[in-house]
XYZ file of C-alpha atoms in Angstrom:
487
model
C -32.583 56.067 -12.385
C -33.730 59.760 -11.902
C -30.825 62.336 -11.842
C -32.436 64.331 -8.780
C -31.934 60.654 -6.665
C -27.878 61.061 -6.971
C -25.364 62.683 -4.324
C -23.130 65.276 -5.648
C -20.727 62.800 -6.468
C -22.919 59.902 -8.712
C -23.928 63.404 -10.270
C -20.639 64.348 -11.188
C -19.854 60.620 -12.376
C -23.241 60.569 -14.305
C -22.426 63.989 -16.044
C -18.680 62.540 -17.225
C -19.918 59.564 -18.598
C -21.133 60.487 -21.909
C -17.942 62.080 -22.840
C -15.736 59.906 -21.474
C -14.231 62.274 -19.047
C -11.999 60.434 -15.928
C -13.489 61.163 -12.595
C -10.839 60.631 -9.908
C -12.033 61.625 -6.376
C -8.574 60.508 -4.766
C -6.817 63.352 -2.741
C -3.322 62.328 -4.136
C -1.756 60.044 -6.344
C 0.150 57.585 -3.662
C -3.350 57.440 -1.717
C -3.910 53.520 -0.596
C -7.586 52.661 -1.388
C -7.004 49.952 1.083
C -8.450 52.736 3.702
C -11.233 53.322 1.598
C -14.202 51.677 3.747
C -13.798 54.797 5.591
C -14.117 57.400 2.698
C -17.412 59.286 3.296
C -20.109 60.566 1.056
C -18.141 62.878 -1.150
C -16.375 59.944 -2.710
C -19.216 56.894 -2.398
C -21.025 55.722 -5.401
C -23.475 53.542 -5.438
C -23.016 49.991 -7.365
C -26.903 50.650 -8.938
C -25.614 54.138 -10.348
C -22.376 52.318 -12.288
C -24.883 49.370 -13.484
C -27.648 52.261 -14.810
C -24.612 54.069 -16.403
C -22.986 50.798 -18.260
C -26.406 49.357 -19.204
C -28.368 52.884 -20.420
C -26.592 55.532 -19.901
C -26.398 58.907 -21.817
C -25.047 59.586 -25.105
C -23.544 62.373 -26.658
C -23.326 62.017 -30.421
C -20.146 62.383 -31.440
C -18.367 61.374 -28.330
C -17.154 57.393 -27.235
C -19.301 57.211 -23.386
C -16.777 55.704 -20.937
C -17.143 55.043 -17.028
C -13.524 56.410 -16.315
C -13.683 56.238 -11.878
C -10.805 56.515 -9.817
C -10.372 57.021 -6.023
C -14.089 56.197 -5.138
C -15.638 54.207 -2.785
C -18.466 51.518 -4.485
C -21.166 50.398 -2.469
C -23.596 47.317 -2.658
C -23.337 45.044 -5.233
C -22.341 45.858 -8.927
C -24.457 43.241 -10.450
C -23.722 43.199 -14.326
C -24.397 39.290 -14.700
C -25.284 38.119 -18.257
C -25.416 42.204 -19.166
C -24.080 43.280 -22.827
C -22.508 46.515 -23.281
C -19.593 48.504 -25.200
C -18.299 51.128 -22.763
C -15.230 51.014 -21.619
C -14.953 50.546 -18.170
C -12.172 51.611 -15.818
C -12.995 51.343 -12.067
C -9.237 52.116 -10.943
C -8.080 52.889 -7.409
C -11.793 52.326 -5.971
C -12.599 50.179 -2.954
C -15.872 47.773 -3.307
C -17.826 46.894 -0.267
C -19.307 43.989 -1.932
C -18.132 41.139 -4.476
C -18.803 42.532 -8.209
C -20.325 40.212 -10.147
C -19.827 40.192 -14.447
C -21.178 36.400 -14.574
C -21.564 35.702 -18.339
C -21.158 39.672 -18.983
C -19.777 40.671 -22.702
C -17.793 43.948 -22.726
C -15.178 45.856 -24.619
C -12.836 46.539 -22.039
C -12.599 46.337 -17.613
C -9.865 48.042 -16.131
C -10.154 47.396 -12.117
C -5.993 48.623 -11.511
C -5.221 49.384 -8.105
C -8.398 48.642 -6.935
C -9.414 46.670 -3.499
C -11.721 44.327 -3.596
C -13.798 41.377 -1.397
C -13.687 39.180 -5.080
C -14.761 39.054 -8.389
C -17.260 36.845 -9.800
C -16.959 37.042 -13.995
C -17.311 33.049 -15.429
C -17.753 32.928 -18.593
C -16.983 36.804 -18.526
C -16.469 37.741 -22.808
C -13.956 40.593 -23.129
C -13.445 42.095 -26.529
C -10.387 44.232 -25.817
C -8.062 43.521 -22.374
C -9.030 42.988 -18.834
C -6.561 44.681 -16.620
C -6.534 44.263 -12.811
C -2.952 45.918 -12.168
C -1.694 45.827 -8.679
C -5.384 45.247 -7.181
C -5.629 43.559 -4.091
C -8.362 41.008 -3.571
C -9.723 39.375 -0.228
C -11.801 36.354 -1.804
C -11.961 34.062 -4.412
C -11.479 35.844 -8.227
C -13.386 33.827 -10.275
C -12.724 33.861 -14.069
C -13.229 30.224 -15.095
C -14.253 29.714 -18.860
C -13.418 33.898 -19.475
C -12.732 35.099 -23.283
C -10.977 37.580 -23.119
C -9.446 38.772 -27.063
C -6.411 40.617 -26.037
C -4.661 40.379 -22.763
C -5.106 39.378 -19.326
C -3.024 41.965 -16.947
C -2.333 40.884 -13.358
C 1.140 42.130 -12.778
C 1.317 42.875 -8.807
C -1.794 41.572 -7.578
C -2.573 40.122 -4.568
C -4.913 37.083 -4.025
C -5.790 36.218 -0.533
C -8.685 33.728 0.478
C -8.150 31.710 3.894
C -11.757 31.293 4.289
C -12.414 29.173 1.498
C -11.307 25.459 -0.016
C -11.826 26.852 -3.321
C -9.058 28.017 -5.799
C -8.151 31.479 -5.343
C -7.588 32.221 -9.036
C -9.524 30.207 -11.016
C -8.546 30.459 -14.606
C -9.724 27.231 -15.511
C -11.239 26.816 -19.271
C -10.328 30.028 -19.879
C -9.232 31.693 -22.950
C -6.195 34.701 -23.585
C -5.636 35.826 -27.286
C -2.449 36.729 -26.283
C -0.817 37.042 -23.067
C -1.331 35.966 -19.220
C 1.144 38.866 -18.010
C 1.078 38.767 -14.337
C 4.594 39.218 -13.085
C 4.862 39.888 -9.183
C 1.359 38.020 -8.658
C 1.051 37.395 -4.640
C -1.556 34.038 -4.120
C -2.551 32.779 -1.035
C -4.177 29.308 -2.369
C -4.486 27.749 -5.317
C -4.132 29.487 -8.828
C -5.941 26.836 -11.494
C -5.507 26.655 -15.010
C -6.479 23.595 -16.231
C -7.850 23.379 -19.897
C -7.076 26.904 -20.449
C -5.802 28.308 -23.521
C -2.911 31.541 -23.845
C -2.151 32.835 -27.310
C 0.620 34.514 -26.463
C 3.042 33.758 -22.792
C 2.324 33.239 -19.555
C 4.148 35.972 -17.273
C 4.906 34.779 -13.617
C 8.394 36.403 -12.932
C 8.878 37.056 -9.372
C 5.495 36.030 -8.266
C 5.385 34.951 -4.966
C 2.482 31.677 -4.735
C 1.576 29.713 -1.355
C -0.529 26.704 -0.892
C 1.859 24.309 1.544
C 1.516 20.838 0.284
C -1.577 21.649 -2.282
C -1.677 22.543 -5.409
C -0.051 26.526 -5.922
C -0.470 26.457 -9.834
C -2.558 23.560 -11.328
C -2.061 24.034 -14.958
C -3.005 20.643 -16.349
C -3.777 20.339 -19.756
C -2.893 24.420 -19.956
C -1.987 25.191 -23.504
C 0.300 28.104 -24.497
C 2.008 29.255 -27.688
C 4.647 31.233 -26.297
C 6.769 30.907 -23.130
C 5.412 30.113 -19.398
C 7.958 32.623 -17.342
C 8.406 31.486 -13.494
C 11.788 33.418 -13.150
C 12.772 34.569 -9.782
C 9.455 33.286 -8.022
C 9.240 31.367 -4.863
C 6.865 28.798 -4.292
C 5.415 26.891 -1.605
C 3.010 23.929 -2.664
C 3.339 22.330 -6.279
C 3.233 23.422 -9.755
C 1.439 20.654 -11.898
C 1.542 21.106 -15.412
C 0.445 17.341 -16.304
C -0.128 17.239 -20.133
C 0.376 20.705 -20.789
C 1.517 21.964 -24.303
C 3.863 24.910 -24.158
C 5.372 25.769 -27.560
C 8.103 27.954 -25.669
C 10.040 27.261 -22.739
C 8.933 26.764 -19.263
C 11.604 28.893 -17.931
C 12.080 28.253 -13.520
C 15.244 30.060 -13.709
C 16.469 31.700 -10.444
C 12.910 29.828 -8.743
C 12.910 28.705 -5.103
C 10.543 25.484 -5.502
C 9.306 24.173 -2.062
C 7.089 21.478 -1.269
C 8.966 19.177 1.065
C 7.756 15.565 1.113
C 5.842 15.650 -1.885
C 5.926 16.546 -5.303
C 7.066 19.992 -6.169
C 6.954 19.951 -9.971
C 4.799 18.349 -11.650
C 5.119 18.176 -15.760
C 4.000 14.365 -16.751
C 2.869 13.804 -20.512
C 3.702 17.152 -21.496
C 4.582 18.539 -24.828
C 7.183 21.503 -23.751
C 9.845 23.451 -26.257
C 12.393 24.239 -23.853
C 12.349 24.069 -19.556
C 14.708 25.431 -18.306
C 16.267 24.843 -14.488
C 18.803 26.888 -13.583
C 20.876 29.329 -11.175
C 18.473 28.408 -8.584
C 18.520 26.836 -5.033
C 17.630 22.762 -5.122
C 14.047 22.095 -5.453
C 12.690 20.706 -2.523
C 10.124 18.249 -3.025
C 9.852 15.464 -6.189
C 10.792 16.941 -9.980
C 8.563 14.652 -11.749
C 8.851 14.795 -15.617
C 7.912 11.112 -16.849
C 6.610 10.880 -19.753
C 7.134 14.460 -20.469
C 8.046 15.180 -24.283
C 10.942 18.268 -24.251
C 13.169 20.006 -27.656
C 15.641 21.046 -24.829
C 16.153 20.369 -21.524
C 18.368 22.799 -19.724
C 18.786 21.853 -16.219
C 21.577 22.606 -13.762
C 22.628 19.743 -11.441
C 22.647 21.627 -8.593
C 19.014 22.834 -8.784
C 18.438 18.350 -8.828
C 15.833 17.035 -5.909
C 16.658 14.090 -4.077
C 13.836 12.516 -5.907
C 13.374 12.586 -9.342
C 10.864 10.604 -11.747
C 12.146 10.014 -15.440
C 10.158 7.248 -16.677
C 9.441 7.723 -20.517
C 11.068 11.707 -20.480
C 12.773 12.063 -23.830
C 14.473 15.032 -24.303
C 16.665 16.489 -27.675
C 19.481 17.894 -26.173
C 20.722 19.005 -22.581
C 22.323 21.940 -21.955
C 24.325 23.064 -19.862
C 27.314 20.775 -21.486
C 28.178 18.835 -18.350
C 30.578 15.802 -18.108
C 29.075 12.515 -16.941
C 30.116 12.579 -13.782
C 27.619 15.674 -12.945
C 24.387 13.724 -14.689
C 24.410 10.297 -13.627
C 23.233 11.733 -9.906
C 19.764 12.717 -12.120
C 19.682 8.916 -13.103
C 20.231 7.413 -9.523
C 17.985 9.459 -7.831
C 15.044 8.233 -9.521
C 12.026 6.956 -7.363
C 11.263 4.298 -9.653
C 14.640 2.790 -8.954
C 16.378 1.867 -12.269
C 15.114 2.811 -15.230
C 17.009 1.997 -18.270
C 15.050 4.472 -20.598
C 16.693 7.120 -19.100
C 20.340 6.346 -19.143
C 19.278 5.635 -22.919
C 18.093 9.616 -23.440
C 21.155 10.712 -21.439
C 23.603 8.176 -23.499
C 21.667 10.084 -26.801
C 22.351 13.394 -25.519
C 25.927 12.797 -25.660
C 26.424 11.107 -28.860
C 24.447 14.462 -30.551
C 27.193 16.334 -29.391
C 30.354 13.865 -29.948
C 30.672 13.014 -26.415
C 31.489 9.390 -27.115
C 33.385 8.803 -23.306
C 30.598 10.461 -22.051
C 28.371 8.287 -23.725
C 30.197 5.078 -22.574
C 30.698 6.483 -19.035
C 26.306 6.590 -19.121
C 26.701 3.279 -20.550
C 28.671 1.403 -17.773
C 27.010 3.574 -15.520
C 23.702 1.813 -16.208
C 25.516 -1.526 -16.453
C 26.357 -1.495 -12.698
C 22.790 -0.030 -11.924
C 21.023 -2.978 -13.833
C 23.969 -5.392 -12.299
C 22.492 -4.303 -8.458
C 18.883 -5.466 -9.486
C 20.199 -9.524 -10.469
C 20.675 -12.312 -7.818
C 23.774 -13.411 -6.854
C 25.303 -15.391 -10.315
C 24.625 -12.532 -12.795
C 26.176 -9.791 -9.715
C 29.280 -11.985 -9.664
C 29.563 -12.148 -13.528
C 28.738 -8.461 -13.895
C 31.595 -7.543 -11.600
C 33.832 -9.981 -14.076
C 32.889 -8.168 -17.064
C 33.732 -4.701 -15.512
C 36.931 -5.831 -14.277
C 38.066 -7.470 -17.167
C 36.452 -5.718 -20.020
C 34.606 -2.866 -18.730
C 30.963 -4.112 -20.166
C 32.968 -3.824 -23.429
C 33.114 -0.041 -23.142
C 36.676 -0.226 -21.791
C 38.335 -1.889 -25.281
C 42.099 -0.561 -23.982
C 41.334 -2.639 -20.920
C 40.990 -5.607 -22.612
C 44.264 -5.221 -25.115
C 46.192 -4.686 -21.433
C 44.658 -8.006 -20.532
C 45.826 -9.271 -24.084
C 49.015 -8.372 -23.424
C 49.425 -9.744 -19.825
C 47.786 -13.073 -21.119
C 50.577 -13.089 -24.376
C 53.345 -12.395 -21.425
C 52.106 -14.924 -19.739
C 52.044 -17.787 -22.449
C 55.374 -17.058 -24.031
C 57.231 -16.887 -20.896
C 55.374 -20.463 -20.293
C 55.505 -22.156 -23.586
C 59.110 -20.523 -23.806
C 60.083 -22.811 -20.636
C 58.231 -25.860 -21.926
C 57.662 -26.379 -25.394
C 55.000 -28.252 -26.345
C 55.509 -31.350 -28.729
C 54.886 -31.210 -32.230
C 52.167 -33.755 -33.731
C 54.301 -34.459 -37.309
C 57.563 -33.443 -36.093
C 59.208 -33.967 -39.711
C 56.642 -31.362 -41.094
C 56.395 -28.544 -37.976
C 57.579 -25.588 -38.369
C 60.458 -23.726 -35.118
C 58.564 -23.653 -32.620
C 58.022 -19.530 -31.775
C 56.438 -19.084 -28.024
C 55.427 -15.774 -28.725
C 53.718 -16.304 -31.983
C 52.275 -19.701 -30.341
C 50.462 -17.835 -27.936
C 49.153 -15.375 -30.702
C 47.831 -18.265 -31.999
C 45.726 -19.515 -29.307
C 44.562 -15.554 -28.449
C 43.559 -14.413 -31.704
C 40.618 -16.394 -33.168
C 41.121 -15.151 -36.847
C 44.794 -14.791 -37.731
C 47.025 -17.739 -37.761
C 50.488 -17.717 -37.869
C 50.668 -21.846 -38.309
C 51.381 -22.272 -35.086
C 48.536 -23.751 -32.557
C 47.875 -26.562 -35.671
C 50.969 -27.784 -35.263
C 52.079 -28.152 -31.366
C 50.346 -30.059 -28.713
C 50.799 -29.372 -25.169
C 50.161 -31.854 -22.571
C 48.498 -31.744 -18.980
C 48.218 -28.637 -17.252
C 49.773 -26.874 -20.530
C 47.158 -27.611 -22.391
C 44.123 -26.904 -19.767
C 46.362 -23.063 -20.374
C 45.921 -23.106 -24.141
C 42.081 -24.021 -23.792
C 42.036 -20.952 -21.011
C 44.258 -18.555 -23.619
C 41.502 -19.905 -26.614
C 38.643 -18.565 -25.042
C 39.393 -15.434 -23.122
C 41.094 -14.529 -26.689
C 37.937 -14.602 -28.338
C 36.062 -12.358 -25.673
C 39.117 -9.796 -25.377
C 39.494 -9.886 -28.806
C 35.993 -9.373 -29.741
C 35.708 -6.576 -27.322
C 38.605 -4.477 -28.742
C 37.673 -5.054 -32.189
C 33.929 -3.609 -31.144
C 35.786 -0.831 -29.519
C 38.080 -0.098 -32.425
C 34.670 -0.186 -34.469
C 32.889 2.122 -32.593
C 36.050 4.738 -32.978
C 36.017 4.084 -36.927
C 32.448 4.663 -36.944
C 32.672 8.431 -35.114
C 35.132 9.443 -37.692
């Protein structure tokens, strides 16, 4: 491109370049480009001009050639697709008439802050340094599916809009961040995708604010990370899917207002995951589904808890905040696979880590009555037996009550009748009390029940006192066990 074909302004753009000087046509610093479609010709540069500057431009020995442009207004397309070169490039506060296009393009460093734009076209795009698009505002699809970009990805502020299209209005997909995805404040109208891609460092998503009703507002599935994935203090409408991501943080929805009524709102199946955290925000609305999901901690507060959850084959470390029972068993009963004794097993686990044993055993009966509503009639009736009586064995002080009431019973009984001795030269005085230890303990004998024999109805009672002795007795020696063992 000849120098006599550019306006005043490509000339004074063309004549910074090989020193790197900024160019900034804005008339102050608070100016919106948003009104830049009607900037006139003092402030337009052509796309073609940019593209001859990037791809052979002058030099200046000695000096680092940089396209520094603020406050101008870029016409017709800036087609660098496939193109290879090392200038920085900072098109900041500029409005583009058309969709820029960086297809396949390798390049040290893009910088298009503040900027308003129709889209962005850069698959594939190779980045040696950072791409930063602070605060830009885009009307159309960004594409950046299978990027490389070495350092990091900056998207604090922006704001995504595409209701014209069925197509994701982020697309991240396949891509690849040396270190971090920092794009706290984000604004999406659609879908952001992220599936397969790969973040060195965190992903940043504080306070974003991401809509797509019923569809998919973050699809992050099979998205790996090495640090944290932020969502603190974001609202969401749509889901967040996650399914087999590995995040070697935390997934941290802290403060979050998750919203996607009727369906699922959360969506981590078969991850891998550090930490997620849930907590000090509203109830999610819409299904927390985390089967099969692998977590170090879970920290979850019950009163961020859907009315559906999905906990088939979660297993979890520990669970924070320390809760009693009472506040975690609604987790378990809400689940839309209906019982699921896996996860009263994690919960019971959590517990014992921390010496929580009544915890533990209130989990325990807990899923004892859950499994007792799922047999027919028979095994209801003797479920409701066993609680009564025993307490599913995790109730050992009920049983030495019914012990005692039982012992009451048969010396008071065998006190009023006694029953006849078999050798009556050889048998011992006759003790009630120690007669009816006899019959209820099915180890220690006092000489007793060998003895005596009662007759008729007395004796149907001994056979009665022989074998709930054995059960009650076998239940509070388990339960006097299972004390031992914690010390």
């Amino acid at each position: 491109m000849e120098i006599d074909d550019l306006t005043p302004a490509e000339r004074r753009v063309w004549h910074a370049f090989p020193r790197g000087e900024p160019v900034d046509f804005r008339a102050g610093q608070d100016e919106d480009a948003a009104a830049g479609a009607a900037w006139g010709p003092e402030r337009t540069v052509r796309a073609d001009v940019l593209r001859s500057l990037l791809l052979d431009g002058p030099q200046e020995d000695g000096e680092i050639a940089t396209l520094n442009l603020a406050g101008a207004r870029i016409t017709g397309m800036l087609d660098l697709q496939y193109a290879t070169f090392d200038h920085p490039t900072r098109l900041r506060h500029c409005y583009f008439d058309e969709v820029p296009r960086f297809y396949g393009c390798r390049l040290r460093e893009l910088n298009l802050s503040e900027s308003v734009l129709p889209g962005l076209v850069s698959h594939g795009v190779q980045v040696e340094g950072i791409l930063r698009m602070t605060r830009s505002r885009f009307r159309g699809v960004v594409r950046l599916a299978g990027a490389q970009i070495a350092g990091s990805l900056y998207l604090e502020g922006v704001e995504i809009s595409a209701p014209e299209t069925t197509q994701p209005a982020l697309q991240l997909n396949q891509a690849t961040v040396g270190d971090d995805l920092w794009a706290p404040g984000l604004r999406v109208e659609g879908e952001i995708r992220l599936t397969g891609a790969e973040v060195g460092g965190s992903v940043n998503l504080n306070e974003a604010g991401l809509s797509h009703p019923e569809l998919a507002a973050l699809d992050g599935e099979t998205l790996s990370v090495g640090g944290h994935v932020l969502v603190r203090h974001a609202r969401v409408r749509g889901w967040i899917g996650l399914r087999g991501a590995r995040i070697g943080g935390r997934l941290d929805l802290s403060y979050s207002q998750l919203s996607n009524p009727g369906h699922a709102a959360l969506r981590v199946s078969s991850s891998t995951i550090g930490e997620l955290w849930m907590r000090k925000g509203p109830p999610v609305e819409g299904t927390l589904n985390l089967r099969r999901a692998q977590l170090e901690v879970l920290f979850l507060d019950p009163e961020m808890l859907p009315d559906r959850v999905l906990l088939n084959g979660l297993t979890y470390t520990s669970l924070n905040p320390p809760e009693p029972a009472e506040r975690r068993l609604p987790m378990l009963e809400r689940d839309g696979d209906g019982y699921v004794p896996h996860a009263y097993e994690q919960l019971t686990a959590s517990y014992q880590r921390i010496g929580d044993d009544r915890a533990a055993r209130e989990v325990q009966l807990a899923k004892q009555r859950r499994h007792r509503a799922t047999l027919p009639v028979i095994g209801r009736f003797w479920g409701h037996l066993q609680e009564a009586t025993v307490g599913y064995g995790y109730r050992p002080m009920r049983a030495a009550g019914w012990l005692l009431s039982l012992l009451c019973v048969g010396s008071v009984v065998y006190a009023l009748h006694h029953p006849p001795a078999l050798k009556p030269s050889e048998a011992p005085g006759f003790n009630p009390v120690f007669y009816t230890l006899d019959l209820l303990l099915p180890v220690i004998s006092f000489g007793q029940e060998p003895a005596f024999a009662p007759q008729g109805w007395y004796q149907a009672l001994a056979y009665v006192l022989v074998l709930t002795g054995w059960i009650l007795a076998t239940t509070v020696a388990a339960g006097v066990t299972r004390m031992i063992s914690r010390q």
